[in-house]
Amino acid sequence: MKKFIDSNLHITSWDTIKPYFDDLQKRNIDTRGALEQWLQDRSDLYETLEEDLAWRYIRTNQDTSNQEYKNAYVKYITDILPYEEEAANKLDKKFITSPAINLLPSVPYGNMIKQTSLKLKTYSQKNIPLLAEMRQLEQKFAEIVSPLSITIDDKELTLQQASSLLENKDRAFRKDIYQKIVEKRKSVSTELDELFDKLVKLRHQIAINAGYKNYRDYKFDELGRTDYTPKDCHKFHRAIKLNIVPLVKQFYQTRKEKLNLKTLTPYDLSVDIWGDTPLVPKNILDDTIEAFSLLDSQFGNFISTMKENGLLDLESRKNKAPGGFNYPLYKSGMPFIFANFAGNFHDLQTMVHEGGHAIHTFLTASLPLVEFKEFPSEVAELASMSMELISMKHWHLFFNNLKDTNRAKLRQLENIIEVLPWIAMVDLFQHHIYLNPKLTPQERRNIWNEIYKEFSPDNLSWNEFEFYREILWQKQLHIFEVPFYYIEYGFAQLGAIAVWKNFTHNNKQGISAYKKALSLGYTRDISSIYQTAGAKFSFDQQYIKELVNFVNTQKEQIEL
Ligand SMILES: [Zn+2]
């Protein structure tokens, strides 16, 4: 089939791609055939552009000191993207008003039509300058937080580096580190209150301009949330409070006993209670290929193919950006995995997580439109979080002995449970804030305190750090930079537990359902995708209880 975009197209400026947008804008799409061809061509254009931008982004992350890479990336963002977004908005309008749109079948097109309508619904000309102002304000968060560092033994550490020292066995040392981190955060807390105050007011105005009553309702539409409402989020919060918080309390109790402490404090939560030596997984990449192959030969092949094509950059080194991601390359049909391995347990978690995203990219590569290959996080994270859990079956490959393998599994299972109350808190807090945009910073802190008490076990003592508790929310980047985007991880985590449960019950059926669900891409709604995976997209208390009990039973079966 002839492609719309010349494979030699070299994108150097907006002018090099403008003719393609013009062509699409001018074309007649009044018949189903013409419309489908138009969608195909538009997708070909978007795939080309997205892959071009992907490489610019990946290269600059691989070497932040390379000015040429940086310029190439910034040039796209500042000189091309704004024109592209405006032109894309016009194409969306053309699509949604095409008389042939009603002739498109709801599978696979239904989601895409719904999402486009929501995008147009939240769009308001009046908001263009406000959105630009908001993006600038959002950048301030990083400007305030990223220079923060503390000095330990004459070494300057970022707060992230410092917090890994909280795994140290020496309690007095941990307390000292914690104290230093807390004081650093406190030193910018007023500034962050003020920044957040501006953001809340601006976001409220943006919602009003777009015809909404409040920012929460605006944001639900803007995020394309068609499968659940704020009411469902509250159901989820309640279920977490009733089923997860008591379990975390139980974990804390065990921790307290194992560490032989009178009171458990926030600086006692990271130290490993099952062993003295750090967990160091061996040849992570090759072992992952083997582990994935044992689950399904295709999974192993996907990662091998990436290895052969140089699509993995895993080791940490100087001038490499922090973090890790799987970046789909839609035109090539393969992804790129970027990570910063540091020789610890977290590397393994990252590899199997990003590996799950990579499998998703491969399984959807042949879908006809790019819109079917771009998934909302509720779906994307189901792929990655499920892989974290089902790959555990073969984690012995990464370690020298059974004890370390089991320690790794215990940590994984505690992690996935302990994060759920935090997700609920971060989400619930934002519901309160945006429904009451006139609150003062102190009133916001009070609300956070109330929420925190509700979702945190009472056997954790904050005595000396009471003042820090009320600003804990300030360490969550999402609250400042990507409002309301967070609960997705909670939903996906529950889905992943269900996938793992099915897998444990019947390996073959579990994998087959997982593959089938991933292969759907975004051609069905979220509920149907979860259902295909053998999970429910549900916030029902009984269901959540069942899942959590399963995790706990599995955990109790692991013997050290
Ligand atoms: Zn992910």
Coordinates of C-alpha atoms in Angstrom, one line a residue, residues 105-386:
P105 CA -18.5 1.2 13.1
S106 CA -18.2 1.7 16.8
V107 CA -15.4 -0.9 16.9
P108 CA -12.7 0.1 16.4
Y109 CA -13.6 3.8 15.9
G110 CA -16.0 4.6 18.9
N111 CA -13.3 5.5 21.4
M112 CA -11.5 7.7 19.0
I113 CA -14.7 9.6 18.2
K114 CA -15.5 10.1 21.9
Q115 CA -12.0 11.2 22.7
T116 CA -11.9 13.7 19.8
S117 CA -15.3 15.2 20.9
L118 CA -14.0 15.7 24.5
K119 CA -10.8 17.3 23.2
L120 CA -12.9 19.8 21.3
K121 CA -15.3 20.3 24.1
T122 CA -12.6 21.4 26.6
Y123 CA -11.0 23.6 24.0
S124 CA -11.5 27.4 24.4
Q125 CA -9.8 30.2 22.5
K126 CA -9.9 32.3 25.7
N127 CA -7.7 29.8 27.4
I128 CA -4.7 29.9 25.1
P129 CA -2.8 32.6 27.0
L130 CA -3.9 31.1 30.3
L131 CA -2.7 27.7 29.4
A132 CA 0.7 29.2 28.4
E133 CA 0.9 30.9 31.7
M134 CA 0.0 27.7 33.5
R135 CA 2.8 25.8 31.7
Q136 CA 5.3 28.4 32.9
L137 CA 4.0 28.2 36.4
E138 CA 4.2 24.4 36.4
Q139 CA 7.8 24.6 35.5
K140 CA 8.4 26.6 38.7
F141 CA 7.9 23.5 40.7
A142 CA 11.0 21.8 39.3
E143 CA 12.9 25.1 39.6
I144 CA 12.1 25.2 43.3
V145 CA 12.6 21.5 44.1
S146 CA 15.4 20.3 41.9
P147 CA 18.2 22.4 43.4
L148 CA 17.5 21.0 46.9
S149 CA 20.3 18.9 48.2
I150 CA 21.8 17.8 51.5
T151 CA 25.4 17.1 52.4
I152 CA 26.5 13.8 54.0
D153 CA 30.1 13.2 54.7
D154 CA 31.2 16.1 52.5
K155 CA 29.1 14.6 49.6
E156 CA 26.3 16.6 48.1
L157 CA 23.2 14.4 47.5
T158 CA 19.9 15.2 45.8
L159 CA 16.9 14.4 48.0
Q160 CA 16.3 11.3 45.9
Q161 CA 19.8 10.0 46.4
A162 CA 19.5 10.9 50.1
S163 CA 16.3 9.0 50.6
S164 CA 17.9 5.8 49.4
L165 CA 20.1 6.1 52.5
L166 CA 17.0 5.5 54.6
E167 CA 17.6 1.9 53.8
N168 CA 20.6 1.9 56.1
K169 CA 20.6 -0.4 59.1
D170 CA 21.8 2.2 61.5
R171 CA 18.8 3.9 63.0
A172 CA 20.5 7.0 64.3
F173 CA 22.1 7.6 60.9
R174 CA 18.6 7.2 59.2
K175 CA 17.1 9.7 61.7
D176 CA 19.8 12.2 60.9
I177 CA 19.2 11.8 57.1
Y178 CA 15.5 12.1 57.5
Q179 CA 15.8 15.2 59.6
K180 CA 18.0 16.8 57.0
I181 CA 15.6 15.9 54.2
V182 CA 12.6 17.2 56.1
E183 CA 14.3 20.5 56.9
K184 CA 15.2 21.0 53.3
R185 CA 11.6 20.5 52.3
K186 CA 10.3 22.7 55.0
S187 CA 12.6 25.5 53.7
V188 CA 10.6 25.8 50.5
S189 CA 7.2 24.9 51.8
T190 CA 5.8 28.5 51.9
E191 CA 7.1 29.1 48.4
L192 CA 5.3 25.9 47.2
D193 CA 2.1 26.9 49.0
E194 CA 2.2 30.2 47.1
L195 CA 2.9 28.5 43.8
F196 CA 0.1 26.1 44.4
D197 CA -2.3 28.9 45.3
K198 CA -1.7 30.6 42.0
L199 CA -2.1 27.3 40.1
V200 CA -5.4 26.5 41.7
K201 CA -6.8 29.9 40.9
L202 CA -5.6 29.9 37.4
R203 CA -6.9 26.4 36.8
H204 CA -10.3 27.3 38.2
Q205 CA -10.5 30.2 35.7
I206 CA -9.5 27.9 32.8
A207 CA -12.4 25.6 33.8
I208 CA -14.9 28.5 33.9
N209 CA -13.7 29.8 30.5
A210 CA -14.3 26.4 29.0
G211 CA -17.9 26.4 30.4
Y212 CA -17.4 24.1 33.4
K213 CA -18.4 24.7 37.0
N214 CA -15.1 23.6 38.4
Y215 CA -11.7 22.4 37.4
R216 CA -12.3 18.8 38.5
D217 CA -15.1 18.4 36.0
Y218 CA -13.1 20.1 33.3
K219 CA -10.1 17.9 34.0
F220 CA -12.1 14.7 33.9
D221 CA -13.2 15.6 30.3
E222 CA -9.7 16.8 29.4
L223 CA -8.2 13.6 30.5
G224 CA -10.7 11.7 28.4
R225 CA -12.2 9.8 31.3
T226 CA -15.3 8.3 29.8
D227 CA -15.2 5.1 31.9
Y228 CA -15.6 6.5 35.4
T229 CA -16.8 9.5 37.4
P230 CA -15.7 11.3 40.5
K231 CA -18.2 9.1 42.4
D232 CA -16.3 6.1 41.3
C233 CA -13.1 7.7 42.6
H234 CA -14.7 8.2 46.0
K235 CA -15.8 4.5 46.0
F236 CA -12.2 3.6 45.3
H237 CA -11.0 5.8 48.2
R238 CA -13.4 4.2 50.6
A239 CA -12.5 0.7 49.6
I240 CA -8.8 1.5 50.1
K241 CA -9.5 2.9 53.5
L242 CA -11.5 -0.1 54.6
N243 CA -9.4 -2.9 53.1
I244 CA -5.9 -1.7 52.6
V245 CA -5.2 0.6 55.5
P246 CA -5.7 -2.3 58.1
L247 CA -3.3 -4.4 56.0
V248 CA -0.6 -1.8 56.0
K249 CA -1.1 -1.4 59.7
Q250 CA -0.4 -5.1 60.0
F251 CA 2.8 -4.7 57.8
Y252 CA 3.9 -1.9 60.1
Q253 CA 3.3 -4.1 63.2
T254 CA 5.5 -6.8 61.8
R255 CA 8.1 -4.3 60.9
K256 CA 8.1 -2.8 64.4
E257 CA 8.6 -6.3 65.9
K258 CA 11.3 -7.4 63.5
L259 CA 13.2 -4.1 64.1
N260 CA 12.6 -4.5 67.8
L261 CA 11.3 -0.9 68.2
K262 CA 9.1 0.7 70.8
T263 CA 7.7 3.2 68.2
L264 CA 7.8 3.0 64.5
T265 CA 8.7 6.3 62.8
P266 CA 8.8 7.5 59.2
Y267 CA 12.5 6.8 59.0
D268 CA 12.0 3.1 59.8
L269 CA 9.9 2.3 56.7
S270 CA 12.6 1.7 54.0
V271 CA 15.0 -0.5 55.8
D272 CA 14.9 -4.2 54.7
I273 CA 13.5 -6.3 57.5
W274 CA 14.2 -9.7 55.8
G275 CA 18.0 -9.5 55.4
D276 CA 21.2 -7.6 55.9
T277 CA 22.8 -7.5 52.5
P278 CA 21.5 -5.4 49.7
L279 CA 19.6 -7.2 46.9
V280 CA 21.7 -7.2 43.7
P281 CA 20.0 -8.8 40.7
K282 CA 22.5 -10.2 38.2
N283 CA 22.5 -9.8 34.4
I284 CA 19.2 -8.1 34.3
L285 CA 18.7 -7.8 30.5
D286 CA 19.6 -11.3 29.6
D287 CA 17.8 -12.8 32.6
T288 CA 14.7 -10.7 31.6
I289 CA 14.8 -12.2 28.1
E290 CA 14.9 -15.6 29.6
A291 CA 12.2 -15.0 32.2
F292 CA 9.9 -13.4 29.6
S293 CA 10.6 -16.4 27.2
L294 CA 9.5 -18.8 29.8
L295 CA 6.2 -16.9 30.1
D296 CA 5.7 -16.7 26.4
S297 CA 8.2 -17.2 23.6
Q298 CA 7.0 -14.1 21.8
F299 CA 7.7 -11.9 24.9
G300 CA 11.3 -13.0 25.0
N301 CA 11.7 -12.4 21.3
F302 CA 10.4 -8.9 21.6
I303 CA 13.1 -7.9 24.1
S304 CA 15.8 -9.8 22.1
T305 CA 14.8 -7.9 19.0
M306 CA 15.2 -4.6 20.9
K307 CA 18.6 -5.7 22.1
E308 CA 19.7 -6.6 18.5
N309 CA 18.5 -3.2 17.3
G310 CA 20.1 -1.1 19.9
L311 CA 16.8 0.0 21.4
L312 CA 17.8 -0.3 25.1
D313 CA 19.9 2.1 27.0
L314 CA 19.9 0.8 30.6
E315 CA 23.0 1.7 32.5
S316 CA 23.4 4.8 34.5
R317 CA 26.3 7.1 33.4
K318 CA 27.5 10.7 33.6
N319 CA 25.4 13.2 31.6
K320 CA 22.5 10.8 31.3
A321 CA 19.1 12.2 32.3
P322 CA 17.5 10.5 35.4
G323 CA 14.4 8.3 35.3
G324 CA 13.2 5.5 33.1
F325 CA 10.6 5.1 30.3
N326 CA 9.4 2.9 27.4
Y327 CA 9.0 5.2 24.4
P328 CA 6.9 3.7 21.5
L329 CA 8.2 4.3 18.0
Y330 CA 5.0 4.1 16.0
K331 CA 6.5 4.2 12.6
S332 CA 9.1 1.4 13.3
G333 CA 6.6 -0.6 15.4
M334 CA 9.2 -1.0 18.2
P335 CA 9.8 0.8 21.4
F336 CA 12.9 2.2 23.1
I337 CA 13.6 1.6 26.7
F338 CA 15.6 4.1 28.7
A339 CA 16.7 3.5 32.3
N340 CA 19.3 4.2 34.9
F341 CA 20.4 1.0 36.4
A342 CA 22.3 1.5 39.7
G343 CA 22.9 -2.1 40.7
N344 CA 20.0 -2.6 43.0
F345 CA 16.6 -4.2 43.3
H346 CA 14.8 -1.2 41.8
D347 CA 16.6 -2.0 38.5
L348 CA 14.7 -5.3 38.3
Q349 CA 11.4 -3.6 39.0
T350 CA 12.1 -1.0 36.3
M351 CA 13.1 -3.6 33.7
V352 CA 10.1 -5.9 34.1
H353 CA 7.8 -2.8 34.3
E354 CA 9.1 -1.2 31.1
G355 CA 9.4 -4.6 29.5
G356 CA 5.6 -4.9 30.0
H357 CA 5.1 -1.6 28.2
A358 CA 7.4 -2.8 25.4
I359 CA 5.4 -6.0 24.9
H360 CA 2.3 -3.7 24.6
T361 CA 4.0 -1.7 21.9
F362 CA 4.9 -4.8 19.9
L363 CA 1.5 -6.4 20.3
T364 CA -0.3 -3.3 18.9
A365 CA 2.2 -2.4 16.2
S366 CA 0.1 -3.7 13.4
L367 CA -3.1 -1.9 14.4
P368 CA -4.1 0.4 11.5
L369 CA -4.3 3.8 13.2
V370 CA -1.9 5.5 15.7
E371 CA -5.0 6.5 17.7
F372 CA -5.5 2.8 18.5
K373 CA -1.9 2.4 19.7
E374 CA -2.0 5.3 22.1
F375 CA -3.5 4.1 25.3
P376 CA -4.8 5.9 28.4
S377 CA -2.7 5.2 31.5
E378 CA -5.4 3.0 33.0
V379 CA -4.6 0.6 30.1
A380 CA -0.9 1.2 29.6
E381 CA -0.1 0.6 33.2
L382 CA -2.2 -2.5 33.3
A383 CA 0.3 -4.0 30.8
S384 CA 3.4 -3.0 32.8
M385 CA 2.2 -3.6 36.4
S386 CA 0.8 -7.0 35.5

